[in-house]
PDB file of C-alpha atoms in Angstrom:
ATOM      1  CA  MET R1484     -57.203-183.626-177.435  1.00  0.00           C
ATOM      2  CA  ARG R1485     -59.879-181.929-179.433  1.00  0.00           C
ATOM      3  CA  MET R1486     -63.483-182.101-178.387  1.00  0.00           C
ATOM      4  CA  LYS R1487     -66.039-182.680-181.086  1.00  0.00           C
ATOM      5  CA  ASN R1488     -68.728-180.084-181.287  1.00  0.00           C
ATOM      6  CA  ARG R1489     -72.010-181.961-181.406  1.00  0.00           C
ATOM      7  CA  ASN R1490     -74.072-178.818-181.803  1.00  0.00           C
ATOM      8  CA  LYS R1491     -72.832-178.113-185.306  1.00  0.00           C
ATOM      9  CA  SER R1492     -75.562-178.133-187.862  1.00  0.00           C
ATOM     10  CA  SER R1493     -74.893-180.538-190.643  1.00  0.00           C
ATOM     11  CA  VAL R1494     -75.572-179.650-194.216  1.00  0.00           C
ATOM     12  CA  VAL R1495     -76.554-182.388-196.591  1.00  0.00           C
ATOM     13  CA  LEU R1496     -75.331-181.613-200.060  1.00  0.00           C
ATOM     14  CA  PRO R1497     -76.915-183.216-203.095  1.00  0.00           C
ATOM     15  CA  GLN R1498     -74.790-186.004-204.441  1.00  0.00           C
ATOM     16  CA  LYS R1499     -73.257-185.609-207.828  1.00  0.00           C
ATOM     17  CA  LEU R1500     -74.368-188.096-210.422  1.00  0.00           C
ATOM     18  CA  SER R1501     -71.500-190.315-211.299  1.00  0.00           C
ATOM     19  CA  ASN R1502     -71.222-192.060-214.611  1.00  0.00           C
ATOM     20  CA  ASP R1503     -72.162-195.312-212.848  1.00  0.00           C
ATOM     21  CA  SER R1504     -75.390-193.887-211.424  1.00  0.00           C
ATOM     22  CA  ILE R1505     -76.437-192.721-214.880  1.00  0.00           C
ATOM     23  CA  LEU R1506     -75.942-196.182-216.294  1.00  0.00           C
ATOM     24  CA  GLN R1507     -78.057-197.799-213.583  1.00  0.00           C
ATOM     25  CA  GLN R1508     -81.133-195.825-214.544  1.00  0.00           C
ATOM     26  CA  PRO R1509     -83.885-197.802-216.273  1.00  0.00           C
ATOM     27  CA  ASN R1510     -83.709-195.736-219.473  1.00  0.00           C
ATOM     28  CA  SER R1511     -80.051-196.433-220.160  1.00  0.00           C
ATOM     29  CA  TYR R1512     -79.211-198.529-223.199  1.00  0.00           C
ATOM     30  CA  GLU R1513     -76.005-200.216-224.316  1.00  0.00           C
ATOM     31  CA  GLY R1514     -74.981-203.300-226.270  1.00  0.00           C
ATOM     32  CA  GLU R1515     -77.771-205.382-227.818  1.00  0.00           C
ATOM     33  CA  SER R1516     -80.559-203.343-226.217  1.00  0.00           C
ATOM     34  CA  LEU R1517     -79.050-200.180-227.725  1.00  0.00           C
ATOM     35  CA  LEU R1518     -78.913-201.743-231.187  1.00  0.00           C
ATOM     36  CA  HIS R1519     -82.543-202.871-230.878  1.00  0.00           C
ATOM     37  CA  LEU R1520     -83.588-199.386-229.733  1.00  0.00           C
ATOM     38  CA  LEU R1521     -81.787-197.595-232.565  1.00  0.00           C
ATOM     39  CA  ASN R1522     -82.962-200.066-235.215  1.00  0.00           C
ATOM     40  CA  SER R1523     -86.597-199.693-234.173  1.00  0.00           C
ATOM     41  CA  ILE R1524     -86.338-195.888-234.211  1.00  0.00           C
ATOM     42  CA  GLN R1525     -84.600-195.883-237.616  1.00  0.00           C
ATOM     43  CA  ARG R1526     -87.192-198.284-239.043  1.00  0.00           C
ATOM     44  CA  GLU R1527     -90.041-195.999-237.961  1.00  0.00           C
ATOM     45  CA  ILE R1528     -88.240-192.936-239.311  1.00  0.00           C
ATOM     46  CA  LYS R1529     -87.927-194.610-242.722  1.00  0.00           C
ATOM     47  CA  LEU R1530     -91.576-195.697-242.727  1.00  0.00           C
ATOM     48  CA  ALA R1531     -92.800-192.263-241.639  1.00  0.00           C
ATOM     49  CA  ARG R1532     -90.599-190.592-244.246  1.00  0.00           C
ATOM     50  CA  LEU R1533     -91.953-192.821-247.012  1.00  0.00           C
ATOM     51  CA  SER R1534     -95.490-191.778-246.137  1.00  0.00           C
ATOM     52  CA  ASP R1535     -94.588-188.061-246.182  1.00  0.00           C
ATOM     53  CA  GLU R1536     -92.107-187.032-248.866  1.00  0.00           C
ATOM     54  CA  SER R1537     -93.541-183.562-249.453  1.00  0.00           C
ATOM     55  CA  LEU R1538     -90.634-181.807-247.697  1.00  0.00           C
ATOM     56  CA  PRO R1539     -86.875-182.155-248.171  1.00  0.00           C
ATOM     57  CA  HIS R1540     -85.432-184.781-245.832  1.00  0.00           C
ATOM     58  CA  LYS R1541     -83.426-182.319-243.716  1.00  0.00           C
ATOM     59  CA  ILE R1542     -86.447-180.097-243.044  1.00  0.00           C
ATOM     60  CA  TRP R1543     -88.620-183.133-242.337  1.00  0.00           C
ATOM     61  CA  LEU R1544     -86.075-184.360-239.752  1.00  0.00           C
ATOM     62  CA  LYS R1545     -86.087-180.965-238.026  1.00  0.00           C
ATOM     63  CA  GLN R1546     -89.872-181.198-237.737  1.00  0.00           C
ATOM     64  CA  GLN R1547     -89.596-184.590-236.017  1.00  0.00           C
ATOM     65  CA  PHE R1548     -86.502-184.026-233.846  1.00  0.00           C
ATOM     66  CA  SER R1549     -84.677-181.342-231.956  1.00  0.00           C
ATOM     67  CA  ILE R1550     -81.035-182.027-232.824  1.00  0.00           C
ATOM     68  CA  GLY R1551     -78.059-180.995-230.689  1.00  0.00           C
ATOM     69  CA  VAL R1552     -77.548-179.873-227.107  1.00  0.00           C
ATOM     70  CA  ASN R1553     -78.324-176.209-227.836  1.00  0.00           C
ATOM     71  CA  ASP R1554     -81.552-176.921-229.702  1.00  0.00           C
ATOM     72  CA  VAL R1555     -82.764-179.454-227.116  1.00  0.00           C
ATOM     73  CA  THR R1556     -81.998-176.993-224.305  1.00  0.00           C
ATOM     74  CA  ARG R1557     -83.802-174.179-226.126  1.00  0.00           C
ATOM     75  CA  VAL R1558     -86.945-176.274-226.672  1.00  0.00           C
ATOM     76  CA  LEU R1559     -86.946-177.484-223.047  1.00  0.00           C
ATOM     77  CA  GLU R1560     -86.579-173.935-221.733  1.00  0.00           C
ATOM     78  CA  ARG R1561     -89.547-172.817-223.825  1.00  0.00           C
ATOM     79  CA  MET R1562     -91.740-175.647-222.538  1.00  0.00           C
ATOM     80  CA  PRO R1563     -93.900-174.849-219.516  1.00  0.00           C
ATOM     81  CA  PRO R1564     -92.595-176.346-216.253  1.00  0.00           C
ATOM     82  CA  LEU R1565     -94.574-179.008-214.432  1.00  0.00           C
ATOM     83  CA  HIS R1566     -96.986-177.883-211.740  1.00  0.00           C
ATOM     84  CA  GLY R1567     -95.159-177.356-208.478  1.00  0.00           C
ATOM     85  CA  SER R1568     -91.874-176.428-210.168  1.00  0.00           C
ATOM     86  CA  LEU R1569     -90.481-173.010-209.469  1.00  0.00           C
ATOM     87  CA  SER R1570     -90.381-170.855-212.543  1.00  0.00           C
ATOM     88  CA  SER R1571     -89.038-167.423-213.251  1.00  0.00           C
ATOM     89  CA  PRO R1572     -90.956-164.736-215.161  1.00  0.00           C
ATOM     90  CA  THR R1573     -88.733-165.298-218.197  1.00  0.00           C
ATOM     91  CA  GLU R1574     -89.579-169.014-218.207  1.00  0.00           C
ATOM     92  CA  SER R1575     -93.307-168.313-218.125  1.00  0.00           C
ATOM     93  CA  SER R1576     -93.017-165.806-220.983  1.00  0.00           C
ATOM     94  CA  ASN R1577     -90.887-168.270-222.965  1.00  0.00           C
ATOM     95  CA  ALA R1578     -93.471-171.003-222.399  1.00  0.00           C
ATOM     96  CA  LYS R1579     -96.117-168.882-224.148  1.00  0.00           C
ATOM     97  CA  MET R1580     -93.933-168.540-227.234  1.00  0.00           C
ATOM     98  CA  SER R1581     -93.767-172.194-228.220  1.00  0.00           C
ATOM     99  CA  PRO R1582     -96.487-174.854-228.149  1.00  0.00           C
ATOM    100  CA  LEU R1583     -93.757-177.362-229.030  1.00  0.00           C
ATOM    101  CA  HIS R1584     -93.252-180.260-226.614  1.00  0.00           C
ATOM    102  CA  LEU R1585     -90.645-182.984-226.429  1.00  0.00           C
ATOM    103  CA  GLN R1586     -91.681-186.551-225.714  1.00  0.00           C
ATOM    104  CA  ALA R1587     -88.196-187.789-224.824  1.00  0.00           C
ATOM    105  CA  ILE R1588     -84.529-186.888-225.048  1.00  0.00           C
ATOM    106  CA  LEU R1589     -81.780-189.255-226.140  1.00  0.00           C
ATOM    107  CA  ILE R1590     -78.426-188.292-224.590  1.00  0.00           C
ATOM    108  CA  ALA R1591     -75.029-189.778-225.432  1.00  0.00           C
ATOM    109  CA  THR R1592     -73.146-190.490-222.198  1.00  0.00           C
ATOM    110  CA  ASP R1593     -69.740-190.445-223.909  1.00  0.00           C
ATOM    111  CA  CYS R1594     -69.628-186.720-224.664  1.00  0.00           C
ATOM    112  CA  ASN R1595     -66.504-184.856-223.673  1.00  0.00           C
ATOM    113  CA  PRO R1596     -66.622-182.693-221.577  1.00  0.00           C
ATOM    114  CA  ARG R1597     -69.558-184.135-219.667  1.00  0.00           C
ATOM    115  CA  SER R1598     -70.630-180.668-218.578  1.00  0.00           C
ATOM    116  CA  LEU R1599     -72.097-180.123-222.054  1.00  0.00           C
ATOM    117  CA  THR R1600     -75.060-182.388-221.308  1.00  0.00           C
ATOM    118  CA  LYS R1601     -75.051-182.356-217.506  1.00  0.00           C
ATOM    119  CA  HIS R1602     -77.959-179.883-217.284  1.00  0.00           C
ATOM    120  CA  LEU R1603     -80.305-181.793-219.588  1.00  0.00           C
ATOM    121  CA  PRO R1604     -81.624-184.512-217.208  1.00  0.00           C
ATOM    122  CA  SER R1605     -82.651-182.008-214.518  1.00  0.00           C
ATOM    123  CA  LEU R1606     -84.162-179.613-217.050  1.00  0.00           C
ATOM    124  CA  ALA R1607     -86.048-182.482-218.686  1.00  0.00           C
ATOM    125  CA  SER R1608     -87.411-183.731-215.367  1.00  0.00           C
ATOM    126  CA  SER R1609     -88.650-180.220-214.522  1.00  0.00           C
ATOM    127  CA  ARG R1610     -90.616-180.304-217.783  1.00  0.00           C
ATOM    128  CA  GLY R1611     -91.846-183.900-217.483  1.00  0.00           C
ATOM    129  CA  VAL R1612     -89.760-185.154-220.402  1.00  0.00           C
ATOM    130  CA  SER R1613     -88.288-188.663-220.295  1.00  0.00           C
ATOM    131  CA  VAL R1614     -84.549-189.129-220.770  1.00  0.00           C
ATOM    132  CA  ILE R1615     -82.914-192.084-222.526  1.00  0.00           C
ATOM    133  CA  PHE R1616     -79.164-192.479-222.002  1.00  0.00           C
ATOM    134  CA  VAL R1617     -77.151-194.021-224.848  1.00  0.00           C
ATOM    135  CA  LYS R1618     -73.803-195.629-223.988  1.00  0.00           C
ATOM    136  CA  ASP R1619     -71.596-197.362-226.514  1.00  0.00           C
ATOM    137  CA  ASN R1620     -67.903-197.271-225.463  1.00  0.00           C
ATOM    138  CA  LYS R1621     -67.038-193.850-226.890  1.00  0.00           C
ATOM    139  CA  GLY R1622     -69.507-194.314-229.733  1.00  0.00           C
ATOM    140  CA  GLY R1623     -72.868-193.208-228.301  1.00  0.00           C
ATOM    141  CA  SER R1624     -72.736-189.845-230.049  1.00  0.00           C
ATOM    142  CA  PHE R1625     -71.945-191.610-233.335  1.00  0.00           C
ATOM    143  CA  LYS R1626     -74.949-193.916-232.857  1.00  0.00           C
ATOM    144  CA  LEU R1627     -77.242-190.954-232.182  1.00  0.00           C
ATOM    145  CA  GLY R1628     -75.859-189.167-235.228  1.00  0.00           C
ATOM    146  CA  GLU R1629     -76.818-192.124-237.425  1.00  0.00           C
ATOM    147  CA  ILE R1630     -80.475-191.607-236.501  1.00  0.00           C
ATOM    148  CA  VAL R1631     -80.529-188.103-237.988  1.00  0.00           C
ATOM    149  CA  ASN R1632     -77.984-188.615-240.796  1.00  0.00           C
ATOM    150  CA  LEU R1633     -75.167-186.722-239.072  1.00  0.00           C
ATOM    151  CA  LYS R1634     -71.695-187.801-238.039  1.00  0.00           C
ATOM    152  CA  THR R1635     -72.356-187.211-234.326  1.00  0.00           C
ATOM    153  CA  ALA R1636     -75.129-185.927-232.078  1.00  0.00           C
ATOM    154  CA  MET R1637     -74.808-185.589-228.308  1.00  0.00           C
ATOM    155  CA  ALA R1638     -78.516-185.006-227.714  1.00  0.00           C
ATOM    156  CA  ILE R1639     -81.675-185.565-229.723  1.00  0.00           C
ATOM    157  CA  GLY R1640     -85.118-184.483-228.592  1.00  0.00           C
ATOM    158  CA  VAL R1641     -88.097-186.378-230.004  1.00  0.00           C
ATOM    159  CA  LYS R1642     -90.877-183.884-230.669  1.00  0.00           C
ATOM    160  CA  ALA R1643     -94.344-184.958-229.535  1.00  0.00           C
ATOM    161  CA  ARG R1644     -96.311-184.988-232.778  1.00  0.00           C
ATOM    162  CA  GLY R1645     -98.476-188.095-232.365  1.00  0.00           C
ATOM    163  CA  ASN R1646     -96.831-190.035-235.198  1.00  0.00           C
ATOM    164  CA  ALA R1647     -95.297-193.508-235.571  1.00  0.00           C
ATOM    165  CA  ILE R1648     -91.963-192.337-234.170  1.00  0.00           C
ATOM    166  CA  ASN R1649     -93.735-191.203-230.997  1.00  0.00           C
ATOM    167  CA  LYS R1650     -95.483-194.573-230.743  1.00  0.00           C
ATOM    168  CA  VAL R1651     -92.132-196.393-230.799  1.00  0.00           C
ATOM    169  CA  ILE R1652     -90.697-194.071-228.148  1.00  0.00           C
ATOM    170  CA  ALA R1653     -93.832-194.577-226.027  1.00  0.00           C
ATOM    171  CA  GLU R1654     -93.389-198.358-226.280  1.00  0.00           C
ATOM    172  CA  ILE R1655     -89.742-198.032-225.269  1.00  0.00           C
ATOM    173  CA  LEU R1656     -90.626-195.850-222.295  1.00  0.00           C
ATOM    174  CA  GLY R1657     -93.663-197.923-221.378  1.00  0.00           C
ATOM    175  CA  ASP R1658     -96.050-194.969-221.807  1.00  0.00           C
ATOM    176  CA  ASN R1659     -99.641-195.573-222.781  1.00  0.00           C
ATOM    177  CA  ASP R1660    -100.620-192.100-223.895  1.00  0.00           C
ATOM    178  CA  ILE R1661     -98.928-190.357-226.788  1.00  0.00           C
ATOM    179  CA  VAL R1662     -98.830-186.594-226.733  1.00  0.00           C
ATOM    180  CA  GLY R1663     -99.331-184.892-230.050  1.00  0.00           C
ATOM    181  CA  PRO R1664    -100.907-181.877-231.696  1.00  0.00           C
TER     182      PRO R1664
END
């Protein structure tokens, strides 16, 4: 018979986020709530665009949103970390380069492979950016793409510019203060 060693030190490993734990978060939308969310965002985009038609639509969208996993990651990495977060010298030098801030990130949970967007929630939380998960039975990336007139988008960052789009996102998140330039 083997004797159990009670003097072993136990290591507690962080638990991996399963797909179910992502969907239980308060900022996860699917079904009717997802349609309401997307319709309200699209309505505000159209209204904001009508009030400012000085730029071509594609350039105007890029001023309002950070589109795609790479662009969202790049903007988050250039944002200064929250106080108390550990930062490397490269992060602090990158933070000085861009005064751009994201108010929230919309992430499609149906992307394949999931590792493409796995880093975004932790990076966003280190920068104080809210995350909204979009789930629609293999169609979340299509729904996000509709917002920015693309076929698909796995991640969209809403830039904090103090406009009507930011007000809608603040209402969705329950925020009272809207960050803008």
